[in-house]
Amino acid sequence: PENACEAGAPLWTVSAARLDQLSPALLELNPARVYVPLELLASLSALPEGETEWCASLPRVWRDRDEPQLKRWLVHARSLGVTGALAGNIGHLSLLRDSGLYIYGDFGLNVFNSRSLEYLRRKGLRSACVSFELRFSQIRDLRKPLPAEAIVYGRLPLMITENCLMKNSGSCSCGRPNVLRDRTGAAFPLLPAYGHRTEIQNDRPLWLADLGDYRRLGLQYARLRFTTERPEECPRIFRDYLEGAPARGEFTRGLYKRGVE
Ligand SMILES: [Zn+2]
């Protein structure tokens, strides 16, 4: 495919796991896009103040019986001023077809080569997030018929479970912070997901701010993925990325340097 959408330095996008992360201090930094879970947008009567493109991210797992509710929520999101939707899964495309929202691909589409980008372009998507299992050199060498995005900050998701892990351990407290610990003592945060599921996050966040590399891969968008961060941490991290600062705590470089076999 043609390399029509290769970009210079990427624009910033932000994904939030909670509404309190969308503080005025964060939105003043003018991310190009903000991704918010559709189920959280459903509870809002107005969007926060901010010059950005608001996008709904769709649940990673859902059932056919959930679709009427998801469609109602998409109509509501659009009435709030949301103009884009993040599709994490090929099944989302039919849900979004008549929504009037621009469709952007999420990491769950596992974009690993130029043909995937070309396929998604033909499906009408306007951008797509590439797999976080690609190396920088592979992202750079992708031909980009579609604007490409990569996650450059945040805890990466390891697993999503059908049942709430907290509920299985007795009483459910999945609204409060919970972690799973492994034998080394590393703590893996458990985030509530749509349908009373649980998404297990990596113990350390991805940190690339101090490596300029990701800015020279032809990406159109670089995403800061907020999960467990407190509201005041989010703008601080955003500014660290603007300044190219080193990490303040434990971090991982993910697979961008190492790759997968
Ligand atoms: Zn629960």
PDB file of N, CA, C and O in Angstrom, residues 36-85:
ATOM      1  N   VAL A  36     -12.374   7.853  26.067  1.00  0.00           N
ATOM      2  CA  VAL A  36     -13.065   7.596  27.341  1.00  0.00           C
ATOM      3  C   VAL A  36     -13.938   6.352  27.163  1.00  0.00           C
ATOM      4  O   VAL A  36     -14.620   6.233  26.135  1.00  0.00           O
ATOM      5  N   PRO A  37     -13.933   5.436  28.137  1.00  0.00           N
ATOM      6  CA  PRO A  37     -14.804   4.263  27.987  1.00  0.00           C
ATOM      7  C   PRO A  37     -16.266   4.673  27.758  1.00  0.00           C
ATOM      8  O   PRO A  37     -16.775   5.571  28.440  1.00  0.00           O
ATOM      9  N   LEU A  38     -16.898   4.015  26.797  1.00  0.00           N
ATOM     10  CA  LEU A  38     -18.287   4.335  26.451  1.00  0.00           C
ATOM     11  C   LEU A  38     -19.196   4.277  27.667  1.00  0.00           C
ATOM     12  O   LEU A  38     -20.083   5.121  27.836  1.00  0.00           O
ATOM     13  N   GLU A  39     -18.969   3.289  28.557  1.00  0.00           N
ATOM     14  CA  GLU A  39     -19.855   3.147  29.720  1.00  0.00           C
ATOM     15  C   GLU A  39     -19.718   4.314  30.692  1.00  0.00           C
ATOM     16  O   GLU A  39     -20.651   4.619  31.437  1.00  0.00           O
ATOM     17  N   LEU A  40     -18.565   5.010  30.674  1.00  0.00           N
ATOM     18  CA  LEU A  40     -18.424   6.199  31.528  1.00  0.00           C
ATOM     19  C   LEU A  40     -19.094   7.404  30.880  1.00  0.00           C
ATOM     20  O   LEU A  40     -19.712   8.226  31.560  1.00  0.00           O
ATOM     21  N   LEU A  41     -18.987   7.515  29.556  1.00  0.00           N
ATOM     22  CA  LEU A  41     -19.668   8.616  28.854  1.00  0.00           C
ATOM     23  C   LEU A  41     -21.170   8.531  29.063  1.00  0.00           C
ATOM     24  O   LEU A  41     -21.865   9.543  29.101  1.00  0.00           O
ATOM     25  N   ALA A  42     -21.663   7.302  29.229  1.00  0.00           N
ATOM     26  CA  ALA A  42     -23.115   7.104  29.391  1.00  0.00           C
ATOM     27  C   ALA A  42     -23.643   7.809  30.630  1.00  0.00           C
ATOM     28  O   ALA A  42     -24.818   8.173  30.701  1.00  0.00           O
ATOM     29  N   SER A  43     -22.759   8.015  31.621  1.00  0.00           N
ATOM     30  CA  SER A  43     -23.221   8.632  32.877  1.00  0.00           C
ATOM     31  C   SER A  43     -23.118  10.161  32.837  1.00  0.00           C
ATOM     32  O   SER A  43     -23.507  10.822  33.791  1.00  0.00           O
ATOM     33  N   LEU A  44     -22.591  10.717  31.763  1.00  0.00           N
ATOM     34  CA  LEU A  44     -22.373  12.171  31.715  1.00  0.00           C
ATOM     35  C   LEU A  44     -23.546  12.895  31.066  1.00  0.00           C
ATOM     36  O   LEU A  44     -24.171  12.379  30.146  1.00  0.00           O
ATOM     37  N   SER A  45     -23.799  14.137  31.548  1.00  0.00           N
ATOM     38  CA  SER A  45     -24.778  14.970  30.852  1.00  0.00           C
ATOM     39  C   SER A  45     -24.083  16.038  30.024  1.00  0.00           C
ATOM     40  O   SER A  45     -24.711  16.709  29.200  1.00  0.00           O
ATOM     41  N   ALA A  46     -22.764  16.207  30.232  1.00  0.00           N
ATOM     42  CA  ALA A  46     -21.968  17.124  29.394  1.00  0.00           C
ATOM     43  C   ALA A  46     -20.529  16.672  29.454  1.00  0.00           C
ATOM     44  O   ALA A  46     -20.092  16.077  30.443  1.00  0.00           O
ATOM     45  N   LEU A  47     -19.780  16.965  28.378  1.00  0.00           N
ATOM     46  CA  LEU A  47     -18.351  16.630  28.354  1.00  0.00           C
ATOM     47  C   LEU A  47     -17.578  17.660  29.178  1.00  0.00           C
ATOM     48  O   LEU A  47     -18.009  18.812  29.280  1.00  0.00           O
ATOM     49  N   PRO A  48     -16.434  17.282  29.728  1.00  0.00           N
ATOM     50  CA  PRO A  48     -15.583  18.283  30.390  1.00  0.00           C
ATOM     51  C   PRO A  48     -15.175  19.367  29.377  1.00  0.00           C
ATOM     52  O   PRO A  48     -15.180  19.123  28.172  1.00  0.00           O
ATOM     53  N   GLU A  49     -14.810  20.550  29.903  1.00  0.00           N
ATOM     54  CA  GLU A  49     -14.346  21.641  29.036  1.00  0.00           C
ATOM     55  C   GLU A  49     -12.970  21.304  28.487  1.00  0.00           C
ATOM     56  O   GLU A  49     -12.074  20.967  29.266  1.00  0.00           O
ATOM     57  N   GLY A  50     -12.801  21.402  27.185  1.00  0.00           N
ATOM     58  CA  GLY A  50     -11.469  21.167  26.645  1.00  0.00           C
ATOM     59  C   GLY A  50     -11.500  21.137  25.135  1.00  0.00           C
ATOM     60  O   GLY A  50     -12.452  20.638  24.535  1.00  0.00           O
ATOM     61  N   GLU A  51     -10.442  21.718  24.538  1.00  0.00           N
ATOM     62  CA  GLU A  51     -10.308  21.723  23.082  1.00  0.00           C
ATOM     63  C   GLU A  51      -9.662  20.425  22.648  1.00  0.00           C
ATOM     64  O   GLU A  51      -8.445  20.296  22.639  1.00  0.00           O
ATOM     65  N   THR A  52     -10.459  19.438  22.313  1.00  0.00           N
ATOM     66  CA  THR A  52      -9.918  18.151  21.907  1.00  0.00           C
ATOM     67  C   THR A  52     -10.984  17.431  21.107  1.00  0.00           C
ATOM     68  O   THR A  52     -12.128  17.892  21.037  1.00  0.00           O
ATOM     69  N   GLU A  53     -10.607  16.309  20.512  1.00  0.00           N
ATOM     70  CA  GLU A  53     -11.620  15.464  19.898  1.00  0.00           C
ATOM     71  C   GLU A  53     -11.974  14.368  20.892  1.00  0.00           C
ATOM     72  O   GLU A  53     -11.109  13.586  21.305  1.00  0.00           O
ATOM     73  N   TRP A  54     -13.232  14.289  21.276  1.00  0.00           N
ATOM     74  CA  TRP A  54     -13.679  13.284  22.241  1.00  0.00           C
ATOM     75  C   TRP A  54     -14.040  11.997  21.507  1.00  0.00           C
ATOM     76  O   TRP A  54     -14.757  12.020  20.500  1.00  0.00           O
ATOM     77  N   CYS A  55     -13.539  10.887  22.054  1.00  0.00           N
ATOM     78  CA  CYS A  55     -13.779   9.583  21.437  1.00  0.00           C
ATOM     79  C   CYS A  55     -14.231   8.593  22.498  1.00  0.00           C
ATOM     80  O   CYS A  55     -13.740   8.600  23.632  1.00  0.00           O
ATOM     81  N   ALA A  56     -15.162   7.738  22.111  1.00  0.00           N
ATOM     82  CA  ALA A  56     -15.646   6.679  23.006  1.00  0.00           C
ATOM     83  C   ALA A  56     -14.838   5.419  22.734  1.00  0.00           C
ATOM     84  O   ALA A  56     -14.693   5.020  21.572  1.00  0.00           O
ATOM     85  N   SER A  57     -14.322   4.774  23.784  1.00  0.00           N
ATOM     86  CA  SER A  57     -13.708   3.466  23.546  1.00  0.00           C
ATOM     87  C   SER A  57     -14.715   2.386  23.925  1.00  0.00           C
ATOM     88  O   SER A  57     -15.350   2.440  24.979  1.00  0.00           O
ATOM     89  N   LEU A  58     -14.864   1.446  23.007  1.00  0.00           N
ATOM     90  CA  LEU A  58     -15.888   0.414  23.187  1.00  0.00           C
ATOM     91  C   LEU A  58     -15.378  -0.718  24.081  1.00  0.00           C
ATOM     92  O   LEU A  58     -14.178  -0.972  24.126  1.00  0.00           O
ATOM     93  N   PRO A  59     -16.297  -1.377  24.805  1.00  0.00           N
ATOM     94  CA  PRO A  59     -15.872  -2.488  25.666  1.00  0.00           C
ATOM     95  C   PRO A  59     -15.160  -3.564  24.856  1.00  0.00           C
ATOM     96  O   PRO A  59     -15.576  -3.890  23.742  1.00  0.00           O
ATOM     97  N   ARG A  60     -14.099  -4.129  25.434  1.00  0.00           N
ATOM     98  CA  ARG A  60     -13.338  -5.153  24.715  1.00  0.00           C
ATOM     99  C   ARG A  60     -14.135  -6.444  24.589  1.00  0.00           C
ATOM    100  O   ARG A  60     -13.955  -7.193  23.637  1.00  0.00           O
ATOM    101  N   VAL A  61     -14.959  -6.736  25.598  1.00  0.00           N
ATOM    102  CA  VAL A  61     -15.776  -7.949  25.579  1.00  0.00           C
ATOM    103  C   VAL A  61     -17.222  -7.559  25.827  1.00  0.00           C
ATOM    104  O   VAL A  61     -17.501  -6.771  26.730  1.00  0.00           O
ATOM    105  N   TRP A  62     -18.121  -8.076  25.009  1.00  0.00           N
ATOM    106  CA  TRP A  62     -19.539  -7.832  25.209  1.00  0.00           C
ATOM    107  C   TRP A  62     -20.299  -8.999  24.598  1.00  0.00           C
ATOM    108  O   TRP A  62     -19.726  -9.846  23.915  1.00  0.00           O
ATOM    109  N   ARG A  63     -21.606  -9.060  24.880  1.00  0.00           N
ATOM    110  CA  ARG A  63     -22.470 -10.126  24.365  1.00  0.00           C
ATOM    111  C   ARG A  63     -23.471  -9.525  23.388  1.00  0.00           C
ATOM    112  O   ARG A  63     -23.770  -8.336  23.468  1.00  0.00           O
ATOM    113  N   ASP A  64     -24.032 -10.374  22.531  1.00  0.00           N
ATOM    114  CA  ASP A  64     -25.067  -9.886  21.610  1.00  0.00           C
ATOM    115  C   ASP A  64     -26.172  -9.161  22.384  1.00  0.00           C
ATOM    116  O   ASP A  64     -26.680  -8.140  21.948  1.00  0.00           O
ATOM    117  N   ARG A  65     -26.514  -9.718  23.555  1.00  0.00           N
ATOM    118  CA  ARG A  65     -27.621  -9.107  24.312  1.00  0.00           C
ATOM    119  C   ARG A  65     -27.269  -7.708  24.825  1.00  0.00           C
ATOM    120  O   ARG A  65     -28.148  -6.950  25.225  1.00  0.00           O
ATOM    121  N   ASP A  66     -25.986  -7.343  24.860  1.00  0.00           N
ATOM    122  CA  ASP A  66     -25.578  -6.009  25.317  1.00  0.00           C
ATOM    123  C   ASP A  66     -25.711  -4.956  24.214  1.00  0.00           C
ATOM    124  O   ASP A  66     -25.608  -3.754  24.485  1.00  0.00           O
ATOM    125  N   GLU A  67     -25.906  -5.400  22.962  1.00  0.00           N
ATOM    126  CA  GLU A  67     -25.786  -4.458  21.849  1.00  0.00           C
ATOM    127  C   GLU A  67     -26.828  -3.334  21.862  1.00  0.00           C
ATOM    128  O   GLU A  67     -26.482  -2.200  21.555  1.00  0.00           O
ATOM    129  N   PRO A  68     -28.105  -3.609  22.240  1.00  0.00           N
ATOM    130  CA  PRO A  68     -29.050  -2.480  22.298  1.00  0.00           C
ATOM    131  C   PRO A  68     -28.578  -1.380  23.260  1.00  0.00           C
ATOM    132  O   PRO A  68     -28.651  -0.192  22.942  1.00  0.00           O
ATOM    133  N   GLN A  69     -28.028  -1.800  24.408  1.00  0.00           N
ATOM    134  CA  GLN A  69     -27.520  -0.822  25.374  1.00  0.00           C
ATOM    135  C   GLN A  69     -26.319  -0.060  24.794  1.00  0.00           C
ATOM    136  O   GLN A  69     -26.248   1.173  24.896  1.00  0.00           O
ATOM    137  N   LEU A  70     -25.401  -0.784  24.161  1.00  0.00           N
ATOM    138  CA  LEU A  70     -24.229  -0.115  23.592  1.00  0.00           C
ATOM    139  C   LEU A  70     -24.652   0.883  22.514  1.00  0.00           C
ATOM    140  O   LEU A  70     -24.109   1.984  22.424  1.00  0.00           O
ATOM    141  N   LYS A  71     -25.647   0.503  21.717  1.00  0.00           N
ATOM    142  CA  LYS A  71     -26.107   1.423  20.658  1.00  0.00           C
ATOM    143  C   LYS A  71     -26.759   2.666  21.261  1.00  0.00           C
ATOM    144  O   LYS A  71     -26.546   3.781  20.766  1.00  0.00           O
ATOM    145  N   ARG A  72     -27.532   2.491  22.338  1.00  0.00           N
ATOM    146  CA  ARG A  72     -28.117   3.659  23.017  1.00  0.00           C
ATOM    147  C   ARG A  72     -27.008   4.555  23.557  1.00  0.00           C
ATOM    148  O   ARG A  72     -27.080   5.783  23.456  1.00  0.00           O
ATOM    149  N   TRP A  73     -26.015   3.956  24.133  1.00  0.00           N
ATOM    150  CA  TRP A  73     -24.899   4.745  24.684  1.00  0.00           C
ATOM    151  C   TRP A  73     -24.141   5.483  23.586  1.00  0.00           C
ATOM    152  O   TRP A  73     -23.668   6.599  23.806  1.00  0.00           O
ATOM    153  N   LEU A  74     -24.021   4.866  22.408  1.00  0.00           N
ATOM    154  CA  LEU A  74     -23.343   5.554  21.295  1.00  0.00           C
ATOM    155  C   LEU A  74     -24.145   6.784  20.861  1.00  0.00           C
ATOM    156  O   LEU A  74     -23.570   7.832  20.568  1.00  0.00           O
ATOM    157  N   VAL A  75     -25.466   6.651  20.832  1.00  0.00           N
ATOM    158  CA  VAL A  75     -26.325   7.795  20.463  1.00  0.00           C
ATOM    159  C   VAL A  75     -26.152   8.906  21.499  1.00  0.00           C
ATOM    160  O   VAL A  75     -25.994  10.083  21.163  1.00  0.00           O
ATOM    161  N   HIS A  76     -26.141   8.510  22.784  1.00  0.00           N
ATOM    162  CA  HIS A  76     -25.954   9.498  23.851  1.00  0.00           C
ATOM    163  C   HIS A  76     -24.590  10.181  23.724  1.00  0.00           C
ATOM    164  O   HIS A  76     -24.492  11.408  23.825  1.00  0.00           O
ATOM    165  N   ALA A  77     -23.550   9.373  23.491  1.00  0.00           N
ATOM    166  CA  ALA A  77     -22.193   9.944  23.377  1.00  0.00           C
ATOM    167  C   ALA A  77     -22.158  10.972  22.252  1.00  0.00           C
ATOM    168  O   ALA A  77     -21.590  12.062  22.399  1.00  0.00           O
ATOM    169  N   ARG A  78     -22.793  10.642  21.145  1.00  0.00           N
ATOM    170  CA  ARG A  78     -22.782  11.569  20.009  1.00  0.00           C
ATOM    171  C   ARG A  78     -23.511  12.863  20.360  1.00  0.00           C
ATOM    172  O   ARG A  78     -23.088  13.952  19.988  1.00  0.00           O
ATOM    173  N   SER A  79     -24.599  12.733  21.125  1.00  0.00           N
ATOM    174  CA  SER A  79     -25.349  13.935  21.512  1.00  0.00           C
ATOM    175  C   SER A  79     -24.529  14.821  22.456  1.00  0.00           C
ATOM    176  O   SER A  79     -24.754  16.024  22.536  1.00  0.00           O
ATOM    177  N   LEU A  80     -23.574  14.230  23.164  1.00  0.00           N
ATOM    178  CA  LEU A  80     -22.697  15.021  24.044  1.00  0.00           C
ATOM    179  C   LEU A  80     -21.649  15.797  23.249  1.00  0.00           C
ATOM    180  O   LEU A  80     -21.043  16.732  23.777  1.00  0.00           O
ATOM    181  N   GLY A  81     -21.384  15.346  22.011  1.00  0.00           N
ATOM    182  CA  GLY A  81     -20.343  15.991  21.212  1.00  0.00           C
ATOM    183  C   GLY A  81     -19.173  15.069  20.911  1.00  0.00           C
ATOM    184  O   GLY A  81     -18.145  15.507  20.392  1.00  0.00           O
ATOM    185  N   VAL A  82     -19.311  13.800  21.259  1.00  0.00           N
ATOM    186  CA  VAL A  82     -18.283  12.815  20.907  1.00  0.00           C
ATOM    187  C   VAL A  82     -18.337  12.605  19.391  1.00  0.00           C
ATOM    188  O   VAL A  82     -19.429  12.472  18.823  1.00  0.00           O
ATOM    189  N   THR A  83     -17.153  12.606  18.743  1.00  0.00           N
ATOM    190  CA  THR A  83     -17.156  12.466  17.276  1.00  0.00           C
ATOM    191  C   THR A  83     -16.427  11.227  16.776  1.00  0.00           C
ATOM    192  O   THR A  83     -16.480  10.909  15.598  1.00  0.00           O
ATOM    193  N   GLY A  84     -15.725  10.535  17.682  1.00  0.00           N
ATOM    194  CA  GLY A  84     -14.974   9.350  17.249  1.00  0.00           C
ATOM    195  C   GLY A  84     -15.218   8.168  18.166  1.00  0.00           C
ATOM    196  O   GLY A  84     -15.693   8.327  19.296  1.00  0.00           O
ATOM    197  N   ALA A  85     -14.920   6.987  17.652  1.00  0.00           N
ATOM    198  CA  ALA A  85     -15.043   5.776  18.465  1.00  0.00           C
ATOM    199  C   ALA A  85     -13.823   4.900  18.242  1.00  0.00           C
ATOM    200  O   ALA A  85     -13.309   4.799  17.125  1.00  0.00           O
TER     201      ALA A  85
END
